[in-house]
Short mmCIF file of C-alpha atoms in Angstrom, two decimals:
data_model
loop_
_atom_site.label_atom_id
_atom_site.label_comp_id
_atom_site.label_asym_id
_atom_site.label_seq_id
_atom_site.Cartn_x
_atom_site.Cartn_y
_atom_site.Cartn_z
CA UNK A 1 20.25 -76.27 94.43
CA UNK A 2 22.66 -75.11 96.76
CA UNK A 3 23.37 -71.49 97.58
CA UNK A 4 26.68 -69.76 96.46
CA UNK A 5 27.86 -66.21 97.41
CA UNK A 6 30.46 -64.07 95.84
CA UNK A 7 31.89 -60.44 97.55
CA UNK A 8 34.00 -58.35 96.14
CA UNK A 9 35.66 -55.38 98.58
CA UNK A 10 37.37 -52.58 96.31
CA UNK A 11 38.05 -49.28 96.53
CA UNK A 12 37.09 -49.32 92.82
CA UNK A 13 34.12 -47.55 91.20
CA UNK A 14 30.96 -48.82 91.85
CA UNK A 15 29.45 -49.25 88.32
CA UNK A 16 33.00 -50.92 87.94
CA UNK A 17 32.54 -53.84 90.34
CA UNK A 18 28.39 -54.00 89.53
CA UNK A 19 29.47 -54.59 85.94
CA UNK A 20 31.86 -57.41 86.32
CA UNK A 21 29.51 -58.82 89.10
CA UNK A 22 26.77 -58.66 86.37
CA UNK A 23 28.19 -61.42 84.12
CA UNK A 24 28.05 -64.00 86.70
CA UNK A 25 24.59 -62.85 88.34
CA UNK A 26 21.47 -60.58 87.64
CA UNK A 27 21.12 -60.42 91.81
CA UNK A 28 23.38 -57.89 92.87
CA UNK A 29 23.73 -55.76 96.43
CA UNK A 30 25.76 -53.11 96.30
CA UNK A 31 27.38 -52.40 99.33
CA UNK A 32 29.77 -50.75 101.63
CA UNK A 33 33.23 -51.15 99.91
CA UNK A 34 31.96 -53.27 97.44
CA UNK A 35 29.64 -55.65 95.84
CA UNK A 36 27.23 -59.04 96.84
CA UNK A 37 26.08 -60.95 94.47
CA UNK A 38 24.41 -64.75 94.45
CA UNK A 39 26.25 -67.20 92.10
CA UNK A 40 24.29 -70.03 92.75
CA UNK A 41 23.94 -72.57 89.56
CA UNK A 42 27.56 -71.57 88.15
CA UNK A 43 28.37 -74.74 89.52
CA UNK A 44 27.22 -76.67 86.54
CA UNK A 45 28.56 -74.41 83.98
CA UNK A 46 32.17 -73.47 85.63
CA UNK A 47 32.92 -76.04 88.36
CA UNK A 48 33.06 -75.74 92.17
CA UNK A 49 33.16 -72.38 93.90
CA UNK A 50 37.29 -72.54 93.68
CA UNK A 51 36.94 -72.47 89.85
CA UNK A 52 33.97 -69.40 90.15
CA UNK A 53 36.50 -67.47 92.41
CA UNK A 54 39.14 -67.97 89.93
CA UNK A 55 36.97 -66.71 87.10
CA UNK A 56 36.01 -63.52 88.71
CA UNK A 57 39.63 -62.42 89.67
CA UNK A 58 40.35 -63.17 86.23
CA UNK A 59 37.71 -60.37 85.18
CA UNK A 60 39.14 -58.76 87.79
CA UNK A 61 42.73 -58.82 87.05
CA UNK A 62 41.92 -58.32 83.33
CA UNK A 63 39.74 -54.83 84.19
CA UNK A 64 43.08 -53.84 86.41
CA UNK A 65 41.12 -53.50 90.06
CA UNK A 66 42.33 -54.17 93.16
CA UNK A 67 40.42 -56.03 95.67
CA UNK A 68 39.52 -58.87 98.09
CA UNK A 69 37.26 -61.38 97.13
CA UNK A 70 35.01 -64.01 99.24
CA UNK A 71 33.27 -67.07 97.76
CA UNK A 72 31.05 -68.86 100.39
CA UNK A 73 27.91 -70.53 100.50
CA UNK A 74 26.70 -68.14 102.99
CA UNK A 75 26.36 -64.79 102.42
CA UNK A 76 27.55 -63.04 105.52
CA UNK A 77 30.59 -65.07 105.56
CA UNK A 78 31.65 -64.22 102.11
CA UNK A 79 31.49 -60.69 103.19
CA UNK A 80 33.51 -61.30 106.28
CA UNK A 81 35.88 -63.01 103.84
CA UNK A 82 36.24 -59.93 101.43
CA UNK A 83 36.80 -57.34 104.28
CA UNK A 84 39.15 -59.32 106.22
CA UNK A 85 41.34 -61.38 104.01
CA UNK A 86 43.49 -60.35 101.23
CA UNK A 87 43.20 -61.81 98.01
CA UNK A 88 40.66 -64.53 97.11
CA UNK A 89 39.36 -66.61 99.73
CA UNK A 90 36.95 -69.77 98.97
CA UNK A 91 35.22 -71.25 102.26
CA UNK A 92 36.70 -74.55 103.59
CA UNK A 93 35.37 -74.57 106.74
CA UNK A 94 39.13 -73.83 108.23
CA UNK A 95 39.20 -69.69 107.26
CA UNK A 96 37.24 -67.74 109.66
CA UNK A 97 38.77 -69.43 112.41
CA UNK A 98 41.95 -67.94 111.97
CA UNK A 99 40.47 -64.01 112.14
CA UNK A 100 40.71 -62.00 114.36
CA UNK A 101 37.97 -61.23 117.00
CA UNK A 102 38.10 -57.26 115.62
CA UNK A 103 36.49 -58.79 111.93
CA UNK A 104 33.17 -59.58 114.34
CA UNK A 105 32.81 -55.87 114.44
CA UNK A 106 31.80 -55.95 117.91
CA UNK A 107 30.81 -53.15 120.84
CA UNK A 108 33.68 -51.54 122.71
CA UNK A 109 33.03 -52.75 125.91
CA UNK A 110 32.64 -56.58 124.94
CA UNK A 111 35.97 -56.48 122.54
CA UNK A 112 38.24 -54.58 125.67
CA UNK A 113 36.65 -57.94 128.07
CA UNK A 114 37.66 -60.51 125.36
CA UNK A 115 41.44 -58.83 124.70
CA UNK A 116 41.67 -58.78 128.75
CA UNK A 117 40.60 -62.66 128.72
CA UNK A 118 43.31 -63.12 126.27
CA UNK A 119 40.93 -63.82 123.05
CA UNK A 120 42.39 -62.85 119.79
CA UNK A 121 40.97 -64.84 117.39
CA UNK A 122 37.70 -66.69 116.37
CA UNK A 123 39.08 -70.38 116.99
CA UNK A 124 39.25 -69.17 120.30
CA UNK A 125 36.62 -67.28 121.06
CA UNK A 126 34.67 -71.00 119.84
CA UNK A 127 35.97 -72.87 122.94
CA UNK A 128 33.50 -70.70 125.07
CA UNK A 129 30.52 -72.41 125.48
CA UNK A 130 27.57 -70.83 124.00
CA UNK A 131 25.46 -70.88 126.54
CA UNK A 132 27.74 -68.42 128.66
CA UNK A 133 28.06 -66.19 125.93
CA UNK A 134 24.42 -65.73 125.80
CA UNK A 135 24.34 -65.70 129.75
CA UNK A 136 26.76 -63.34 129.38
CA UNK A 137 25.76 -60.74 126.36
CA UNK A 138 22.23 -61.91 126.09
CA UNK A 139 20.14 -62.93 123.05
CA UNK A 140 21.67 -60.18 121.02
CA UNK A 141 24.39 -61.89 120.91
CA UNK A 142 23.17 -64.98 118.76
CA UNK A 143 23.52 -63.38 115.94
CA UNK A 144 27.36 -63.25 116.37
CA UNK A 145 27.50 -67.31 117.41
CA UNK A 146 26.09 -67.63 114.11
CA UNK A 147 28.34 -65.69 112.00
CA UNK A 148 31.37 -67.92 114.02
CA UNK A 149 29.05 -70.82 112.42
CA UNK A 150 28.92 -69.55 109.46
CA UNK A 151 25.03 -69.69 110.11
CA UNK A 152 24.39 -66.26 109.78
CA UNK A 153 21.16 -65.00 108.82
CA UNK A 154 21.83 -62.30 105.98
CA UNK A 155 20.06 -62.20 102.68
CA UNK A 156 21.38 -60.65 100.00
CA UNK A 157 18.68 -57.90 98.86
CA UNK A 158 19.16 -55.95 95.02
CA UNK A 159 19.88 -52.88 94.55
CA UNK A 160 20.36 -52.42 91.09
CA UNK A 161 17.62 -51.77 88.82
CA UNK A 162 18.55 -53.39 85.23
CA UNK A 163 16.51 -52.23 82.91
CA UNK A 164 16.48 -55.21 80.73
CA UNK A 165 17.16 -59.39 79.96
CA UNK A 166 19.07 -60.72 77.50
CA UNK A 167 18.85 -64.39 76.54
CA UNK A 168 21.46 -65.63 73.88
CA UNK A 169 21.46 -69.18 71.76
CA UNK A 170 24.11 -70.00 69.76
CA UNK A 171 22.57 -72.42 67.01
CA UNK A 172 24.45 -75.93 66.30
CA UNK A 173 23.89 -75.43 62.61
CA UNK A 174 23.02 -72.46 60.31
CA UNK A 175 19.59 -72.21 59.56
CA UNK A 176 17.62 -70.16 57.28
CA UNK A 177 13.58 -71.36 57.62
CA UNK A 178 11.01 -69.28 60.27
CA UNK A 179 9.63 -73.17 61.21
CA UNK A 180 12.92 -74.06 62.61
CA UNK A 181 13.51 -70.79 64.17
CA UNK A 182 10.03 -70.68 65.74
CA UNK A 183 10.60 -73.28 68.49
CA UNK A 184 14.10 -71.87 69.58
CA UNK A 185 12.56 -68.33 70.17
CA UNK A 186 9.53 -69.49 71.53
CA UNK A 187 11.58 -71.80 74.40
CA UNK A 188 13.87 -68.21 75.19
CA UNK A 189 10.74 -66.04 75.37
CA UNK A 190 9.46 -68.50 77.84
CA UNK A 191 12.67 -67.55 79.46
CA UNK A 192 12.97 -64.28 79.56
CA UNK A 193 9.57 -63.28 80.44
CA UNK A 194 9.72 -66.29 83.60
CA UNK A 195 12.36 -64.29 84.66
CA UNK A 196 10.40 -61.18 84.38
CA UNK A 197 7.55 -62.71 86.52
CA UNK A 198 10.36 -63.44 88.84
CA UNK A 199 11.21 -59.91 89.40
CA UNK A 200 7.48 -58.72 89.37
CA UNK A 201 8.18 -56.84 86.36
CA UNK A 202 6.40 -56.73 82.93
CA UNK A 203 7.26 -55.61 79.39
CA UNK A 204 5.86 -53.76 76.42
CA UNK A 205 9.01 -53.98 74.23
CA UNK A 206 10.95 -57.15 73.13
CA UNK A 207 13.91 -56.74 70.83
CA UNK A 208 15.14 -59.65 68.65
CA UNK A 209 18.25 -59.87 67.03
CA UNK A 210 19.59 -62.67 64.24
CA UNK A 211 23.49 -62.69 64.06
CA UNK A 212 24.23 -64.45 60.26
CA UNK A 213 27.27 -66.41 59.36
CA UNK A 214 28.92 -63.17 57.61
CA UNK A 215 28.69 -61.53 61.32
CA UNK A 216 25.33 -59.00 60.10
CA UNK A 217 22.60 -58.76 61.92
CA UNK A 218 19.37 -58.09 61.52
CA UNK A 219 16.94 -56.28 64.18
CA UNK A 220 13.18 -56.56 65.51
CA UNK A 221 11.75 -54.10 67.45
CA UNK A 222 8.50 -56.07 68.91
CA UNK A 223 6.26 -52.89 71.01
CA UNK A 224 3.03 -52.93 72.20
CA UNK A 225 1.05 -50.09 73.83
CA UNK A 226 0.58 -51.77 77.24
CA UNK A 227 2.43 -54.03 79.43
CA UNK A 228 1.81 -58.72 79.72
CA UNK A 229 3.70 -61.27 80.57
CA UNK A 230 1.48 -63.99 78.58
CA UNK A 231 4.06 -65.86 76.44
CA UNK A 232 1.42 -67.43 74.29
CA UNK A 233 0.54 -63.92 73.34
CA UNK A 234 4.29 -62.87 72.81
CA UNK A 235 5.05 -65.86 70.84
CA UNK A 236 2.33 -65.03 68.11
CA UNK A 237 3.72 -61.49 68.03
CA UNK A 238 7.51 -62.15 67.36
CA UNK A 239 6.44 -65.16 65.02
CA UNK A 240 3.75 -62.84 62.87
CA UNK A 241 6.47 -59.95 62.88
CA UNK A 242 9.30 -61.83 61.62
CA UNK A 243 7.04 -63.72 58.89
CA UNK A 244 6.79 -60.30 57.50
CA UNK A 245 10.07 -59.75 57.08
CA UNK A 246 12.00 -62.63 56.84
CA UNK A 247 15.96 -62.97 56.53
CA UNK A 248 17.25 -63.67 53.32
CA UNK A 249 20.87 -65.31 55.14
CA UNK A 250 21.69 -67.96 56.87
CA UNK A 251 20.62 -67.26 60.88
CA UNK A 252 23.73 -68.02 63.02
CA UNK A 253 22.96 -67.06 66.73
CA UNK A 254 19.82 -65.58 68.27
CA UNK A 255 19.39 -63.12 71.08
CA UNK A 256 16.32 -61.89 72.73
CA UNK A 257 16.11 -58.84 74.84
CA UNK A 258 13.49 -57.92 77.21
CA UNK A 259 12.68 -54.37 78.39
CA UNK A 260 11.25 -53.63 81.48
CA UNK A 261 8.37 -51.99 82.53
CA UNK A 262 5.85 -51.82 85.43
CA UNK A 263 3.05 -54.22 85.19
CA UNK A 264 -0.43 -53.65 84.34
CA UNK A 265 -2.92 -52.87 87.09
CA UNK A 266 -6.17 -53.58 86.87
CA UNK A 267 -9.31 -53.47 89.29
CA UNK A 268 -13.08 -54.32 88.87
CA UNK A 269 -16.22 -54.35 90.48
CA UNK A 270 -17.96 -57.43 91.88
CA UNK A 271 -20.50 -57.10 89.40
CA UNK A 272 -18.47 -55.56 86.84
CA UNK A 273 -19.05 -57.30 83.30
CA UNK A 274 -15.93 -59.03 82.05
CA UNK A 275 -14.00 -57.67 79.37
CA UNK A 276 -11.89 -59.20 76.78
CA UNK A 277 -8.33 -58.81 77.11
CA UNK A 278 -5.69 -56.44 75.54
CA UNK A 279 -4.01 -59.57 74.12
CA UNK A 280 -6.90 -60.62 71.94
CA UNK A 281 -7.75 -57.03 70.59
CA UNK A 282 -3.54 -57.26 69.22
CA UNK A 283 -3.96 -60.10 68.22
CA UNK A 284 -6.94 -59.82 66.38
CA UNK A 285 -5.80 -56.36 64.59
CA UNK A 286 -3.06 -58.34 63.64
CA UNK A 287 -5.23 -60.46 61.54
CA UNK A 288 -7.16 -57.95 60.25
CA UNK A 289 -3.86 -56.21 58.68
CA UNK A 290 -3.21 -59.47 57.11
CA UNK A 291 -6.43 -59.94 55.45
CA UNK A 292 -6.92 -55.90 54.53
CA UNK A 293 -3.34 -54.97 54.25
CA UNK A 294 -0.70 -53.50 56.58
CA UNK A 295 -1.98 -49.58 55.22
CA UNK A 296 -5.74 -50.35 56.05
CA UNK A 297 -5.23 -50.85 59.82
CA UNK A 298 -4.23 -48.36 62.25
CA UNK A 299 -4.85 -45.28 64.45
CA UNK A 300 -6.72 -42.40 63.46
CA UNK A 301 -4.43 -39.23 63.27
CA UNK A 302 -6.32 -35.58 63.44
CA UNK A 303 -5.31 -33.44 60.10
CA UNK A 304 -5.14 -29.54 60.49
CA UNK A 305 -6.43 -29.22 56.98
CA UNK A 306 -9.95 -28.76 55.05
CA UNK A 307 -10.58 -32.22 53.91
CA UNK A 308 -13.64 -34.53 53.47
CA UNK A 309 -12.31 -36.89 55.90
CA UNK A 310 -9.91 -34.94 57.66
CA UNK A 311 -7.59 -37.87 59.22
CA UNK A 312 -5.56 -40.48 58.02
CA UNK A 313 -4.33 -44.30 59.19
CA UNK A 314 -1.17 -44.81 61.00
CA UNK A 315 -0.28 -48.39 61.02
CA UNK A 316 2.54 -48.50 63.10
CA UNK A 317 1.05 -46.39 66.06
CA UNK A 318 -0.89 -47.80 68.94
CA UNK A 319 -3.28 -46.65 71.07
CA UNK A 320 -2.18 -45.54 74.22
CA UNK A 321 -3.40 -47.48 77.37
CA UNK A 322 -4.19 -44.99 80.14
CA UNK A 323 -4.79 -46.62 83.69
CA UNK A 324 -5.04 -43.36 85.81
CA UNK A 325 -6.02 -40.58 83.89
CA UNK A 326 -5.51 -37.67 84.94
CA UNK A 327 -8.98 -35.26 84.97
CA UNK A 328 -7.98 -31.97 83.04
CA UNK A 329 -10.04 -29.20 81.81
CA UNK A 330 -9.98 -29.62 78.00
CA UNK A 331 -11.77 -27.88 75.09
CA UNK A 332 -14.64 -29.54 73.49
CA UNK A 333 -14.25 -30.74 69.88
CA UNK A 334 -17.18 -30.69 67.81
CA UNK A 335 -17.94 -34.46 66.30
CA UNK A 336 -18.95 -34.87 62.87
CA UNK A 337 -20.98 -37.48 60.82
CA UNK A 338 -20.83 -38.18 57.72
CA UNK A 339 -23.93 -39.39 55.46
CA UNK A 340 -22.89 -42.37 53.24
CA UNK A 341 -24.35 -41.64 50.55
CA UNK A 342 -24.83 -37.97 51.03
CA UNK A 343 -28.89 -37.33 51.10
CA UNK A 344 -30.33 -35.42 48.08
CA UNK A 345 -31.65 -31.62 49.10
CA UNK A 346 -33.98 -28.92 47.65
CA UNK A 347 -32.72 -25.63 48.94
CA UNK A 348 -34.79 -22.15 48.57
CA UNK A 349 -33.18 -19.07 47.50
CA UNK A 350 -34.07 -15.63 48.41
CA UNK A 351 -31.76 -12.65 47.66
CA UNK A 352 -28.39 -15.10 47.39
CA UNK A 353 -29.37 -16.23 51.31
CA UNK A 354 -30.46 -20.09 51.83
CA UNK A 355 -33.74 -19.91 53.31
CA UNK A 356 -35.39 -23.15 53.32
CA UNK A 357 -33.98 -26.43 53.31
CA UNK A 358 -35.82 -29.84 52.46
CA UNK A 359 -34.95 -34.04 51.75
CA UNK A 360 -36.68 -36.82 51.77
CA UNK A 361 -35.81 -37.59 55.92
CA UNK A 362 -36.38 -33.70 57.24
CA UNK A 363 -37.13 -30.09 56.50
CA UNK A 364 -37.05 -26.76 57.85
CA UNK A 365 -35.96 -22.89 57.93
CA UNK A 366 -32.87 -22.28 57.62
CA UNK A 367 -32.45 -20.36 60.82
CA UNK A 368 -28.21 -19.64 60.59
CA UNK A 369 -25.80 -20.55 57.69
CA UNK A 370 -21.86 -19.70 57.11
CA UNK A 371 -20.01 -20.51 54.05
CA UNK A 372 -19.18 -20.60 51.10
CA UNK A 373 -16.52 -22.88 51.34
CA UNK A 374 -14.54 -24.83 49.24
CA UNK A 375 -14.48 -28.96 49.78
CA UNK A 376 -11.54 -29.48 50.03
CA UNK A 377 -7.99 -27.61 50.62
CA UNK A 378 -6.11 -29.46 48.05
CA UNK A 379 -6.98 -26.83 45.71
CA UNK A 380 -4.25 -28.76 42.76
CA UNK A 381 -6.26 -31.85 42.90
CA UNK A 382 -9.31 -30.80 41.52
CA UNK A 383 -12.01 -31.02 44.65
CA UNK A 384 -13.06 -27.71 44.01
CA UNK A 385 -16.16 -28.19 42.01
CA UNK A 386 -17.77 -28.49 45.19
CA UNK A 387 -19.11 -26.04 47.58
CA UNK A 388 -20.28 -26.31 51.09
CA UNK A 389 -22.17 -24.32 53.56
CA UNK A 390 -22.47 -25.28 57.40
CA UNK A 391 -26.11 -24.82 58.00
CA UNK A 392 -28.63 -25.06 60.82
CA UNK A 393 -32.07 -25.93 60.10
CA UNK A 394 -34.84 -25.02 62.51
CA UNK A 395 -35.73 -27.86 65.38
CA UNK A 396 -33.31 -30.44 63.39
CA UNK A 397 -29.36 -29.68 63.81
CA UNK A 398 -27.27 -28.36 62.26
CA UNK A 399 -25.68 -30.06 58.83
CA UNK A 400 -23.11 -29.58 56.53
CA UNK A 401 -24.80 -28.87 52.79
CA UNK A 402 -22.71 -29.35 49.58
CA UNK A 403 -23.10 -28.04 45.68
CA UNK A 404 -21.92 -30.12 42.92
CA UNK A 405 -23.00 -28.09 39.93
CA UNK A 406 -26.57 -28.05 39.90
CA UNK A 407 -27.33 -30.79 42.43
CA UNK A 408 -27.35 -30.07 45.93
CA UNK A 409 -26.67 -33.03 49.28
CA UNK A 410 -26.39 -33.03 53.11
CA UNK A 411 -23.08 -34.72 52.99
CA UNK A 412 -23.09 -34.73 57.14
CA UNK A 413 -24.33 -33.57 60.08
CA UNK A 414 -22.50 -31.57 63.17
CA UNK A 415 -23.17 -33.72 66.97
#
């Protein structure tokens, strides 16, 4: 595919000219005066580079800026088009003859010897041999034959960070069934995420959005709690989060957007053991939720209250990856276990103090004990029947002991 380059010179603002430049490529340079931006492949959808030139002044007619534009199919050239020549200019081959030597932006010195030698313009300054040129101004000046050649060697370099990719697909025919849809998405994830790779980015978020006949549309948020680019892996994650939710109308246009994010780094040792990957674990929860239900899957969240189990399931967090930790001083939490079933107890008595504690796996003196405590601080839902002491029983641990009436248990133990 051939290379096409579009410049746009302006003394507009420069989010102005990076936005219109941003519907006709995602490589843009911002630059002095203006903007530089690749629009190779328009060929096939708009015509030859006279037709993409007419497009963008268009745009820019339509936003109301005023500016040069250059269309060439090398990228300094279209530059020295936009700064030089008013209006849009298209490369024939015949333009950058007729500038003047001053668009070369050359040294002082070598401009004064060319205006005393009678040179004005580019077509003349060609009818010097080369060779004394570079006799004359030495290797340097190569790079200035080349620009006259339209052979110069500048590559246009981004600038502009987008923060996202959008692929659109306008469907032939209305369609309402997730088998249809499935192949459609799956052939613009493959899309969006090549073009990811491309820009040695990654993502963590994909956003898909169904447009229906009526003009409503419906929106996915697809996040995961660290960054891939595996498309297999993204596939089965739009396709298992739309089957959960699937659109009721008629699905007239599609659009997927990708986020960006850095990728995922990852090192090992030579003899480190292999490990599966993030992928399967998702993917594998995913199943799980499927076969348990959506409420019996999900990360543990901490309670600040007195409760058996003192946590409960969130099914929409995930856990957060951490690649470099950072190494803070924290607070220990003490771990608890809990006995399932709790283990039947005889407990000794002496002048309302537990003294002796025995079951059927160990026994001791009671050597410290706090309590009593209630189970549970849901006081309105009827837990408090039971009462609990925190205990610690000589050369064993220490447990947590529980009083149901008459019948006592070890219902855990502290770690």
């Amino acid at each position: 595919m051939s290379k096409l380059f579009a410049c746009i010179i302006s003394g507009a603002e420069k989010a102005d000219l990076a936005a219109i430049a941003g519907d006709f490529s995602a490589k843009i340079e911002i630059i002095e005066g203006g903007v530089l931006f690749d629009v190779s492949g328009l060929e096939n959808l708009m015509g030859d580079q006279t037709e993409i030139a007419k497009r963008i002044a268009s745009i820019l007619k339509e936003k109301n800026i005023r500016g040069n534009l250059g269309v060439s199919a090398n990228a300094e050239s279209a530059v020295l088009f936009a700064k030089n020549i008013e209006g849009v200019t298209t490369d024939t081959g015949q333009e950058i003859k007729h500038l003047f030597i001053e668009a070369l932006e050359l040294d002082a010195d070598i401009q004064n010897v060319f205006s005393a030698l009678g040179l004005k313009n580019i077509d003349q300054l060609k009818d010097i041999p080369e060779s004394d040129l570079i006799a004359r101004y030495g290797q340097d000046f190569r790079a200035v034959i080349d620009l006259i050649d339209q052979k110069g060697k500048r590559t246009l370099i981004p600038n502009i960070k987008e923060q996202n990719i959008e692929w659109n697909f306008e469907l032939e025919h209305s369609v309402k069934e997730l088998e249809r849809l499935v192949f459609i998405i799956a052939n613009g994830v493959s899309e969006i995420l090549g073009e990811t790779v491309r820009r040695s980015l990654s993502t963590e978020n994909i956003t898909v959005v169904f447009t229906f006949e009526d003009a409503q549309t419906k929106t996915y948020e697809i996040k995961i709690s660290f960054p891939t680019v595996q498309k297999n892996f993204w596939r089965r994650i739009i396709d298992h989060r739309i089957s959960q939710d699937l659109p009721e109308k008629y699905i007239a246009s599609i659009r997927l957007i990708c986020h960006f994010t850095k990728p995922r780094s990852a090192q090992f040792g030579l003899y480190s053991a292999t490990r599966p990957e993030p992928e399967s674990l998702h993917l594998t929860v995913n199943k799980i939720k499927n076969l348990v239900g959506e409420e019996s899957v999900g990360v543990p969240v901490l309670l600040d209250q007195r409760l058996h189990k003192p946590f409960r399931l969130d099914p929409h967090s995930e856990p957060k990856s951490v690649e470099d930790p950072e190494i803070k001083d924290t607070k220990l939490q003490i771990a608890f276990s809990h006995f399932k079933p709790p283990i039947p107890a005889f407990v000794w008595i002496k002048n309302r103090k537990l003294m002796y504690l025995k079951t059927r796996y160990f026994e001791g003196k009671v050597k410290e004990h706090g309590g009593i405590w209630r189970a549970n601080s849901h006081w309105w839902a009827g837990f408090w029947s039971t009462e609990e002491w925190d205990v610690e029983v000589e050369d064993h641990g220490v447990f947590r002991l529980s009083r149901k009436g008459r019948e006592w248990f070890v219902s855990g133990e502290y770690d």
